[in-house]
Amino acid sequence: MNVTTEFKSVTRTRKLLDAMLWLIVLGAIFYSLMTSTPLVATHSEWEWSGWALGILTDAAFILAISADAVLSRHGVTGGKWPIAFRWVTGLASLFLNTWSSVAEEDWVGVAIHAIAPAILICAAEVSPIYRRKFRDLEVTLAAMVTEVTVTQAVTSKKVTRNQKPREVTVTPKVTQPLVTPEEKEVTEELSPVKQGIRDAYIEGLSATEAAKKVGKSRPYVSRVYKEIKEALELTA
């Protein structure tokens, strides 16, 4: 599995989920206003104000969705009150959308007008779960991407590309495959020093602290840190 590709795929899916959620919210609000406005207008002293209660209910629902979106990105749950708030606004929207049909005993109309509020209520409940799951997955994959990128950055990159093939005279005494010094340096495991620099960067240590930890000069560690940051920017 390519960790960087998977991380970008998960991020795209999470953004698509957010976009679809807001599309559902806006569609439900538009439909709700058309349905609830006549009901409220007939029971209000000022008919022109029939839209106000629908706007108030929908604005409260948008408040709940927006607050949860921010909290979910940081892995925080609001507790019982936000859940109660979402259900109150959702049920209020359900009432405003269906009561006209209930009063007329038009049960087909009740079912039709209940679809949008029901979808809205379910979306409000499932979206926090999706967001927290995607956040946890992104955090895990981001850590893996950082570790892989840092490891590649602290490994020497002195292999020159498009090298002309070297003519090698093979004798019967040759028992090991020929490997250039540059290829050997890239394929071998990280040295303890580079391993220490990599771990220090992942731990968030400064260049000075990392230099003390690995026993190398600060300019050398700073140079490696710079290469790591450049590599991370390329994978972002």
PDB file of C-alpha atoms in Angstrom:
ATOM      1  CA  MET A   1       0.000   0.000   0.000  1.00  0.00           C
ATOM      2  CA  ASN A   2       1.306   3.445  -0.949  1.00  0.00           C
ATOM      3  CA  VAL A   3       0.771   5.369   2.276  1.00  0.00           C
ATOM      4  CA  THR A   4       0.891   8.822   0.661  1.00  0.00           C
ATOM      5  CA  THR A   5      -1.659   7.869  -2.010  1.00  0.00           C
ATOM      6  CA  GLU A   6      -3.953   6.299   0.580  1.00  0.00           C
ATOM      7  CA  PHE A   7      -3.701   9.378   2.808  1.00  0.00           C
ATOM      8  CA  LYS A   8      -4.701  11.672  -0.075  1.00  0.00           C
ATOM      9  CA  SER A   9      -7.542   9.323  -1.001  1.00  0.00           C
ATOM     10  CA  VAL A  10      -8.936   9.369   2.537  1.00  0.00           C
ATOM     11  CA  THR A  11      -8.665  13.167   2.652  1.00  0.00           C
ATOM     12  CA  ARG A  12     -10.548  13.503  -0.651  1.00  0.00           C
ATOM     13  CA  THR A  13     -13.276  11.155   0.592  1.00  0.00           C
ATOM     14  CA  ARG A  14     -13.638  13.115   3.829  1.00  0.00           C
ATOM     15  CA  LYS A  15     -14.011  16.379   1.901  1.00  0.00           C
ATOM     16  CA  LEU A  16     -16.589  14.744  -0.387  1.00  0.00           C
ATOM     17  CA  LEU A  17     -18.523  13.585   2.684  1.00  0.00           C
ATOM     18  CA  ASP A  18     -18.585  17.148   4.054  1.00  0.00           C
ATOM     19  CA  ALA A  19     -19.753  18.521   0.710  1.00  0.00           C
ATOM     20  CA  MET A  20     -22.552  15.953   0.433  1.00  0.00           C
ATOM     21  CA  LEU A  21     -23.668  16.675   4.000  1.00  0.00           C
ATOM     22  CA  TRP A  22     -24.028  20.390   3.287  1.00  0.00           C
ATOM     23  CA  LEU A  23     -25.844  19.606   0.031  1.00  0.00           C
ATOM     24  CA  ILE A  24     -28.353  17.529   2.021  1.00  0.00           C
ATOM     25  CA  VAL A  25     -28.732  20.316   4.608  1.00  0.00           C
ATOM     26  CA  LEU A  26     -29.302  23.035   2.019  1.00  0.00           C
ATOM     27  CA  GLY A  27     -31.768  20.894   0.041  1.00  0.00           C
ATOM     28  CA  ALA A  28     -33.741  20.003   3.170  1.00  0.00           C
ATOM     29  CA  ILE A  29     -33.832  23.651   4.290  1.00  0.00           C
ATOM     30  CA  PHE A  30     -35.111  24.807   0.898  1.00  0.00           C
ATOM     31  CA  TYR A  31     -37.826  22.138   0.847  1.00  0.00           C
ATOM     32  CA  SER A  32     -38.734  22.796   4.484  1.00  0.00           C
ATOM     33  CA  LEU A  33     -39.281  26.500   3.880  1.00  0.00           C
ATOM     34  CA  MET A  34     -41.690  25.785   1.020  1.00  0.00           C
ATOM     35  CA  THR A  35     -43.663  23.328   3.171  1.00  0.00           C
ATOM     36  CA  SER A  36     -43.645  25.034   6.570  1.00  0.00           C
ATOM     37  CA  THR A  37     -44.240  28.644   5.503  1.00  0.00           C
ATOM     38  CA  PRO A  38     -47.968  28.199   4.580  1.00  0.00           C
ATOM     39  CA  LEU A  39     -48.628  26.323   7.854  1.00  0.00           C
ATOM     40  CA  VAL A  40     -47.050  28.991  10.054  1.00  0.00           C
ATOM     41  CA  ALA A  41     -48.621  31.824   8.041  1.00  0.00           C
ATOM     42  CA  THR A  42     -52.164  30.497   8.623  1.00  0.00           C
ATOM     43  CA  HIS A  43     -51.556  30.389  12.380  1.00  0.00           C
ATOM     44  CA  SER A  44     -49.886  33.767  12.662  1.00  0.00           C
ATOM     45  CA  GLU A  45     -51.391  37.222  13.053  1.00  0.00           C
ATOM     46  CA  TRP A  46     -48.972  38.403  10.374  1.00  0.00           C
ATOM     47  CA  GLU A  47     -49.127  36.137   7.351  1.00  0.00           C
ATOM     48  CA  TRP A  48     -45.999  37.632   5.839  1.00  0.00           C
ATOM     49  CA  SER A  49     -43.960  36.247   8.777  1.00  0.00           C
ATOM     50  CA  GLY A  50     -44.667  32.610   7.924  1.00  0.00           C
ATOM     51  CA  TRP A  51     -41.086  32.041   6.785  1.00  0.00           C
ATOM     52  CA  ALA A  52     -39.523  33.295  10.044  1.00  0.00           C
ATOM     53  CA  LEU A  53     -40.078  30.173  12.162  1.00  0.00           C
ATOM     54  CA  GLY A  54     -38.738  27.906   9.435  1.00  0.00           C
ATOM     55  CA  ILE A  55     -35.615  30.057   9.105  1.00  0.00           C
ATOM     56  CA  LEU A  56     -35.144  30.008  12.885  1.00  0.00           C
ATOM     57  CA  THR A  57     -35.406  26.214  13.036  1.00  0.00           C
ATOM     58  CA  ASP A  58     -33.062  25.679  10.109  1.00  0.00           C
ATOM     59  CA  ALA A  59     -30.542  28.197  11.459  1.00  0.00           C
ATOM     60  CA  ALA A  60     -30.443  26.286  14.743  1.00  0.00           C
ATOM     61  CA  PHE A  61     -29.806  23.077  12.844  1.00  0.00           C
ATOM     62  CA  ILE A  62     -26.979  24.680  10.846  1.00  0.00           C
ATOM     63  CA  LEU A  63     -25.499  25.860  14.156  1.00  0.00           C
ATOM     64  CA  ALA A  64     -25.477  22.282  15.438  1.00  0.00           C
ATOM     65  CA  ILE A  65     -23.920  20.886  12.252  1.00  0.00           C
ATOM     66  CA  SER A  66     -21.241  23.604  12.087  1.00  0.00           C
ATOM     67  CA  ALA A  67     -20.220  23.246  15.731  1.00  0.00           C
ATOM     68  CA  ASP A  68     -19.983  19.482  15.413  1.00  0.00           C
ATOM     69  CA  ALA A  69     -17.840  19.805  12.260  1.00  0.00           C
ATOM     70  CA  VAL A  70     -15.184  21.779  14.150  1.00  0.00           C
ATOM     71  CA  LEU A  71     -15.262  19.553  17.239  1.00  0.00           C
ATOM     72  CA  SER A  72     -15.039  16.366  15.170  1.00  0.00           C
ATOM     73  CA  ARG A  73     -11.885  17.575  13.403  1.00  0.00           C
ATOM     74  CA  HIS A  74     -10.209  17.649  16.808  1.00  0.00           C
ATOM     75  CA  GLY A  75     -11.702  14.387  18.050  1.00  0.00           C
ATOM     76  CA  VAL A  76     -13.930  16.108  20.617  1.00  0.00           C
ATOM     77  CA  THR A  77     -17.508  15.119  21.444  1.00  0.00           C
ATOM     78  CA  GLY A  78     -19.983  17.684  22.734  1.00  0.00           C
ATOM     79  CA  GLY A  79     -21.869  15.428  25.127  1.00  0.00           C
ATOM     80  CA  LYS A  80     -25.604  15.019  25.670  1.00  0.00           C
ATOM     81  CA  TRP A  81     -26.768  18.605  25.154  1.00  0.00           C
ATOM     82  CA  PRO A  82     -25.615  18.903  21.529  1.00  0.00           C
ATOM     83  CA  ILE A  83     -27.366  15.616  20.775  1.00  0.00           C
ATOM     84  CA  ALA A  84     -30.560  16.885  22.437  1.00  0.00           C
ATOM     85  CA  PHE A  85     -30.252  20.173  20.548  1.00  0.00           C
ATOM     86  CA  ARG A  86     -29.973  18.388  17.198  1.00  0.00           C
ATOM     87  CA  TRP A  87     -32.999  16.237  17.955  1.00  0.00           C
ATOM     88  CA  VAL A  88     -35.135  19.180  19.101  1.00  0.00           C
ATOM     89  CA  THR A  89     -34.378  21.122  15.932  1.00  0.00           C
ATOM     90  CA  GLY A  90     -34.844  18.023  13.788  1.00  0.00           C
ATOM     91  CA  LEU A  91     -38.202  17.136  15.349  1.00  0.00           C
ATOM     92  CA  ALA A  92     -39.316  20.771  15.072  1.00  0.00           C
ATOM     93  CA  SER A  93     -38.550  20.638  11.359  1.00  0.00           C
ATOM     94  CA  LEU A  94     -40.430  17.336  11.109  1.00  0.00           C
ATOM     95  CA  PHE A  95     -43.492  18.876  12.785  1.00  0.00           C
ATOM     96  CA  LEU A  96     -43.503  21.975  10.587  1.00  0.00           C
ATOM     97  CA  ASN A  97     -43.213  19.853   7.461  1.00  0.00           C
ATOM     98  CA  THR A  98     -45.875  17.241   8.254  1.00  0.00           C
ATOM     99  CA  TRP A  99     -48.557  18.852  10.418  1.00  0.00           C
ATOM    100  CA  SER A 100     -50.608  20.211   7.529  1.00  0.00           C
ATOM    101  CA  SER A 101     -50.877  16.704   6.097  1.00  0.00           C
ATOM    102  CA  VAL A 102     -51.591  15.215   9.545  1.00  0.00           C
ATOM    103  CA  ALA A 103     -54.451  17.683  10.105  1.00  0.00           C
ATOM    104  CA  GLU A 104     -55.966  16.691   6.773  1.00  0.00           C
ATOM    105  CA  GLU A 105     -55.305  12.990   7.459  1.00  0.00           C
ATOM    106  CA  ASP A 106     -53.317  12.832   4.255  1.00  0.00           C
ATOM    107  CA  TRP A 107     -50.950  10.030   5.264  1.00  0.00           C
ATOM    108  CA  VAL A 108     -49.244   9.867   1.896  1.00  0.00           C
ATOM    109  CA  GLY A 109     -48.500  13.569   2.259  1.00  0.00           C
ATOM    110  CA  VAL A 110     -47.167  12.941   5.774  1.00  0.00           C
ATOM    111  CA  ALA A 111     -44.786  10.297   4.461  1.00  0.00           C
ATOM    112  CA  ILE A 112     -43.626  12.502   1.592  1.00  0.00           C
ATOM    113  CA  HIS A 113     -43.046  15.585   3.749  1.00  0.00           C
ATOM    114  CA  ALA A 114     -41.326  13.533   6.460  1.00  0.00           C
ATOM    115  CA  ILE A 115     -38.566  12.321   4.131  1.00  0.00           C
ATOM    116  CA  ALA A 116     -36.472  15.517   4.131  1.00  0.00           C
ATOM    117  CA  PRO A 117     -36.546  16.048   7.951  1.00  0.00           C
ATOM    118  CA  ALA A 118     -35.856  12.345   8.550  1.00  0.00           C
ATOM    119  CA  ILE A 119     -32.823  12.425   6.264  1.00  0.00           C
ATOM    120  CA  LEU A 120     -31.689  15.616   7.989  1.00  0.00           C
ATOM    121  CA  ILE A 121     -31.952  14.040  11.457  1.00  0.00           C
ATOM    122  CA  CYS A 122     -30.085  10.901  10.369  1.00  0.00           C
ATOM    123  CA  ALA A 123     -27.399  12.947   8.620  1.00  0.00           C
ATOM    124  CA  ALA A 124     -26.903  15.012  11.778  1.00  0.00           C
ATOM    125  CA  GLU A 125     -26.374  11.861  13.831  1.00  0.00           C
ATOM    126  CA  VAL A 126     -24.180   9.892  11.437  1.00  0.00           C
ATOM    127  CA  SER A 127     -21.937  12.758  10.284  1.00  0.00           C
ATOM    128  CA  PRO A 128     -20.124  13.132  13.650  1.00  0.00           C
ATOM    129  CA  ILE A 129     -19.321   9.419  13.602  1.00  0.00           C
ATOM    130  CA  TYR A 130     -17.988   9.569  10.050  1.00  0.00           C
ATOM    131  CA  ARG A 131     -15.955  12.686  10.808  1.00  0.00           C
ATOM    132  CA  ARG A 132     -14.301  11.228  13.901  1.00  0.00           C
ATOM    133  CA  LYS A 133     -13.505   7.972  12.102  1.00  0.00           C
ATOM    134  CA  PHE A 134     -11.999   9.799   9.136  1.00  0.00           C
ATOM    135  CA  ARG A 135     -10.046  12.076  11.476  1.00  0.00           C
ATOM    136  CA  ASP A 136      -8.529   9.099  13.329  1.00  0.00           C
ATOM    137  CA  LEU A 137      -7.646   7.463  10.020  1.00  0.00           C
ATOM    138  CA  GLU A 138      -6.064  10.643   8.661  1.00  0.00           C
ATOM    139  CA  VAL A 139      -4.005  11.136  11.824  1.00  0.00           C
ATOM    140  CA  THR A 140      -2.721   7.559  11.613  1.00  0.00           C
ATOM    141  CA  LEU A 141      -1.891   7.795   7.911  1.00  0.00           C
ATOM    142  CA  ALA A 142      -0.307  11.241   8.329  1.00  0.00           C
ATOM    143  CA  ALA A 143       2.041   9.814  10.965  1.00  0.00           C
ATOM    144  CA  MET A 144       2.941   6.959   8.629  1.00  0.00           C
ATOM    145  CA  VAL A 145       3.563   9.367   5.725  1.00  0.00           C
ATOM    146  CA  THR A 146       5.784  11.512   7.940  1.00  0.00           C
ATOM    147  CA  GLU A 147       7.794   8.510   9.100  1.00  0.00           C
ATOM    148  CA  VAL A 148       8.294   7.211   5.557  1.00  0.00           C
ATOM    149  CA  THR A 149       9.188  10.645   4.195  1.00  0.00           C
ATOM    150  CA  VAL A 150      11.609  11.397   7.023  1.00  0.00           C
ATOM    151  CA  THR A 151      13.297   8.033   6.538  1.00  0.00           C
ATOM    152  CA  GLN A 152      13.733   8.718   2.837  1.00  0.00           C
ATOM    153  CA  ALA A 153      14.981  12.245   3.497  1.00  0.00           C
ATOM    154  CA  VAL A 154      17.713  11.235   5.945  1.00  0.00           C
ATOM    155  CA  THR A 155      18.884   8.514   3.564  1.00  0.00           C
ATOM    156  CA  SER A 156      21.601   9.741   1.216  1.00  0.00           C
ATOM    157  CA  LYS A 157      20.329  10.767  -2.227  1.00  0.00           C
ATOM    158  CA  LYS A 158      23.577  10.696  -4.125  1.00  0.00           C
ATOM    159  CA  VAL A 159      22.511   8.154  -6.751  1.00  0.00           C
ATOM    160  CA  THR A 160      22.920   9.828 -10.135  1.00  0.00           C
ATOM    161  CA  ARG A 161      20.316   9.085 -12.744  1.00  0.00           C
ATOM    162  CA  ASN A 162      20.864   8.113 -16.338  1.00  0.00           C
ATOM    163  CA  GLN A 163      24.315   6.708 -15.570  1.00  0.00           C
ATOM    164  CA  LYS A 164      25.993   5.031 -18.490  1.00  0.00           C
ATOM    165  CA  PRO A 165      26.328   1.304 -17.989  1.00  0.00           C
ATOM    166  CA  ARG A 166      29.805   0.381 -16.854  1.00  0.00           C
ATOM    167  CA  GLU A 167      31.727  -2.326 -18.585  1.00  0.00           C
ATOM    168  CA  VAL A 168      32.532  -5.023 -16.072  1.00  0.00           C
ATOM    169  CA  THR A 169      34.807  -7.937 -16.704  1.00  0.00           C
ATOM    170  CA  VAL A 170      33.442 -10.918 -14.842  1.00  0.00           C
ATOM    171  CA  THR A 171      35.850 -13.596 -13.711  1.00  0.00           C
ATOM    172  CA  PRO A 172      35.029 -16.927 -12.125  1.00  0.00           C
ATOM    173  CA  LYS A 173      36.142 -15.564  -8.751  1.00  0.00           C
ATOM    174  CA  VAL A 174      33.245 -13.080  -8.631  1.00  0.00           C
ATOM    175  CA  THR A 175      30.584 -14.576  -6.362  1.00  0.00           C
ATOM    176  CA  GLN A 176      28.689 -11.416  -5.317  1.00  0.00           C
ATOM    177  CA  PRO A 177      26.661  -9.069  -7.548  1.00  0.00           C
ATOM    178  CA  LEU A 178      28.431  -5.826  -8.339  1.00  0.00           C
ATOM    179  CA  VAL A 179      26.840  -2.836  -6.603  1.00  0.00           C
ATOM    180  CA  THR A 180      27.998   0.727  -6.989  1.00  0.00           C
ATOM    181  CA  PRO A 181      28.944   2.627  -3.806  1.00  0.00           C
ATOM    182  CA  GLU A 182      25.995   4.980  -4.315  1.00  0.00           C
ATOM    183  CA  GLU A 183      23.493   2.137  -4.664  1.00  0.00           C
ATOM    184  CA  LYS A 184      24.907   0.441  -1.601  1.00  0.00           C
ATOM    185  CA  GLU A 185      24.523   3.612   0.424  1.00  0.00           C
ATOM    186  CA  VAL A 186      20.852   3.968  -0.529  1.00  0.00           C
ATOM    187  CA  THR A 187      19.874   0.331  -0.047  1.00  0.00           C
ATOM    188  CA  GLU A 188      21.592  -0.224   3.268  1.00  0.00           C
ATOM    189  CA  GLU A 189      19.758   0.382   6.525  1.00  0.00           C
ATOM    190  CA  LEU A 190      19.920   3.747   8.251  1.00  0.00           C
ATOM    191  CA  SER A 191      22.985   4.325  10.357  1.00  0.00           C
ATOM    192  CA  PRO A 192      22.453   4.915  14.096  1.00  0.00           C
ATOM    193  CA  VAL A 193      23.122   8.633  13.595  1.00  0.00           C
ATOM    194  CA  LYS A 194      20.545   9.028  10.819  1.00  0.00           C
ATOM    195  CA  GLN A 195      18.117   6.853  12.711  1.00  0.00           C
ATOM    196  CA  GLY A 196      18.546   9.154  15.695  1.00  0.00           C
ATOM    197  CA  ILE A 197      17.968  12.260  13.576  1.00  0.00           C
ATOM    198  CA  ARG A 198      14.854  10.736  12.076  1.00  0.00           C
ATOM    199  CA  ASP A 199      13.449   9.824  15.485  1.00  0.00           C
ATOM    200  CA  ALA A 200      14.304  13.262  16.853  1.00  0.00           C
ATOM    201  CA  TYR A 201      12.442  14.987  14.040  1.00  0.00           C
ATOM    202  CA  ILE A 202       9.378  12.775  14.481  1.00  0.00           C
ATOM    203  CA  GLU A 203       9.447  13.496  18.231  1.00  0.00           C
ATOM    204  CA  GLY A 204       9.436  17.215  17.465  1.00  0.00           C
ATOM    205  CA  LEU A 205      12.877  18.002  18.895  1.00  0.00           C
ATOM    206  CA  SER A 206      14.698  21.105  17.741  1.00  0.00           C
ATOM    207  CA  ALA A 207      17.896  20.864  15.699  1.00  0.00           C
ATOM    208  CA  THR A 208      19.939  21.798  18.785  1.00  0.00           C
ATOM    209  CA  GLU A 209      18.301  19.112  20.904  1.00  0.00           C
ATOM    210  CA  ALA A 210      18.691  16.551  18.120  1.00  0.00           C
ATOM    211  CA  ALA A 211      22.394  17.426  17.734  1.00  0.00           C
ATOM    212  CA  LYS A 212      22.976  16.786  21.429  1.00  0.00           C
ATOM    213  CA  LYS A 213      21.036  13.539  21.255  1.00  0.00           C
ATOM    214  CA  VAL A 214      22.900  12.030  18.288  1.00  0.00           C
ATOM    215  CA  GLY A 215      26.290  13.589  19.035  1.00  0.00           C
ATOM    216  CA  LYS A 216      26.575  15.495  15.763  1.00  0.00           C
ATOM    217  CA  SER A 217      27.146  19.170  15.002  1.00  0.00           C
ATOM    218  CA  ARG A 218      24.116  21.443  14.887  1.00  0.00           C
ATOM    219  CA  PRO A 219      24.787  22.626  11.282  1.00  0.00           C
ATOM    220  CA  TYR A 220      24.751  19.023  10.069  1.00  0.00           C
ATOM    221  CA  VAL A 221      21.500  18.252  11.881  1.00  0.00           C
ATOM    222  CA  SER A 222      19.967  21.511  10.632  1.00  0.00           C
ATOM    223  CA  ARG A 223      20.838  20.554   7.067  1.00  0.00           C
ATOM    224  CA  VAL A 224      19.189  17.157   7.474  1.00  0.00           C
ATOM    225  CA  TYR A 225      16.150  18.807   9.077  1.00  0.00           C
ATOM    226  CA  LYS A 226      15.887  21.146   6.090  1.00  0.00           C
ATOM    227  CA  GLU A 227      15.963  18.196   3.682  1.00  0.00           C
ATOM    228  CA  ILE A 228      13.234  16.495   5.706  1.00  0.00           C
ATOM    229  CA  LYS A 229      11.000  19.566   5.608  1.00  0.00           C
ATOM    230  CA  GLU A 230      11.466  19.947   1.862  1.00  0.00           C
ATOM    231  CA  ALA A 231      10.572  16.294   1.352  1.00  0.00           C
ATOM    232  CA  LEU A 232       7.444  16.682   3.491  1.00  0.00           C
ATOM    233  CA  GLU A 233       6.359  19.725   1.498  1.00  0.00           C
ATOM    234  CA  LEU A 234       6.626  17.718  -1.707  1.00  0.00           C
ATOM    235  CA  THR A 235       4.340  14.994  -0.325  1.00  0.00           C
ATOM    236  CA  ALA A 236       1.780  17.443   1.083  1.00  0.00           C
TER     237      ALA A 236
END
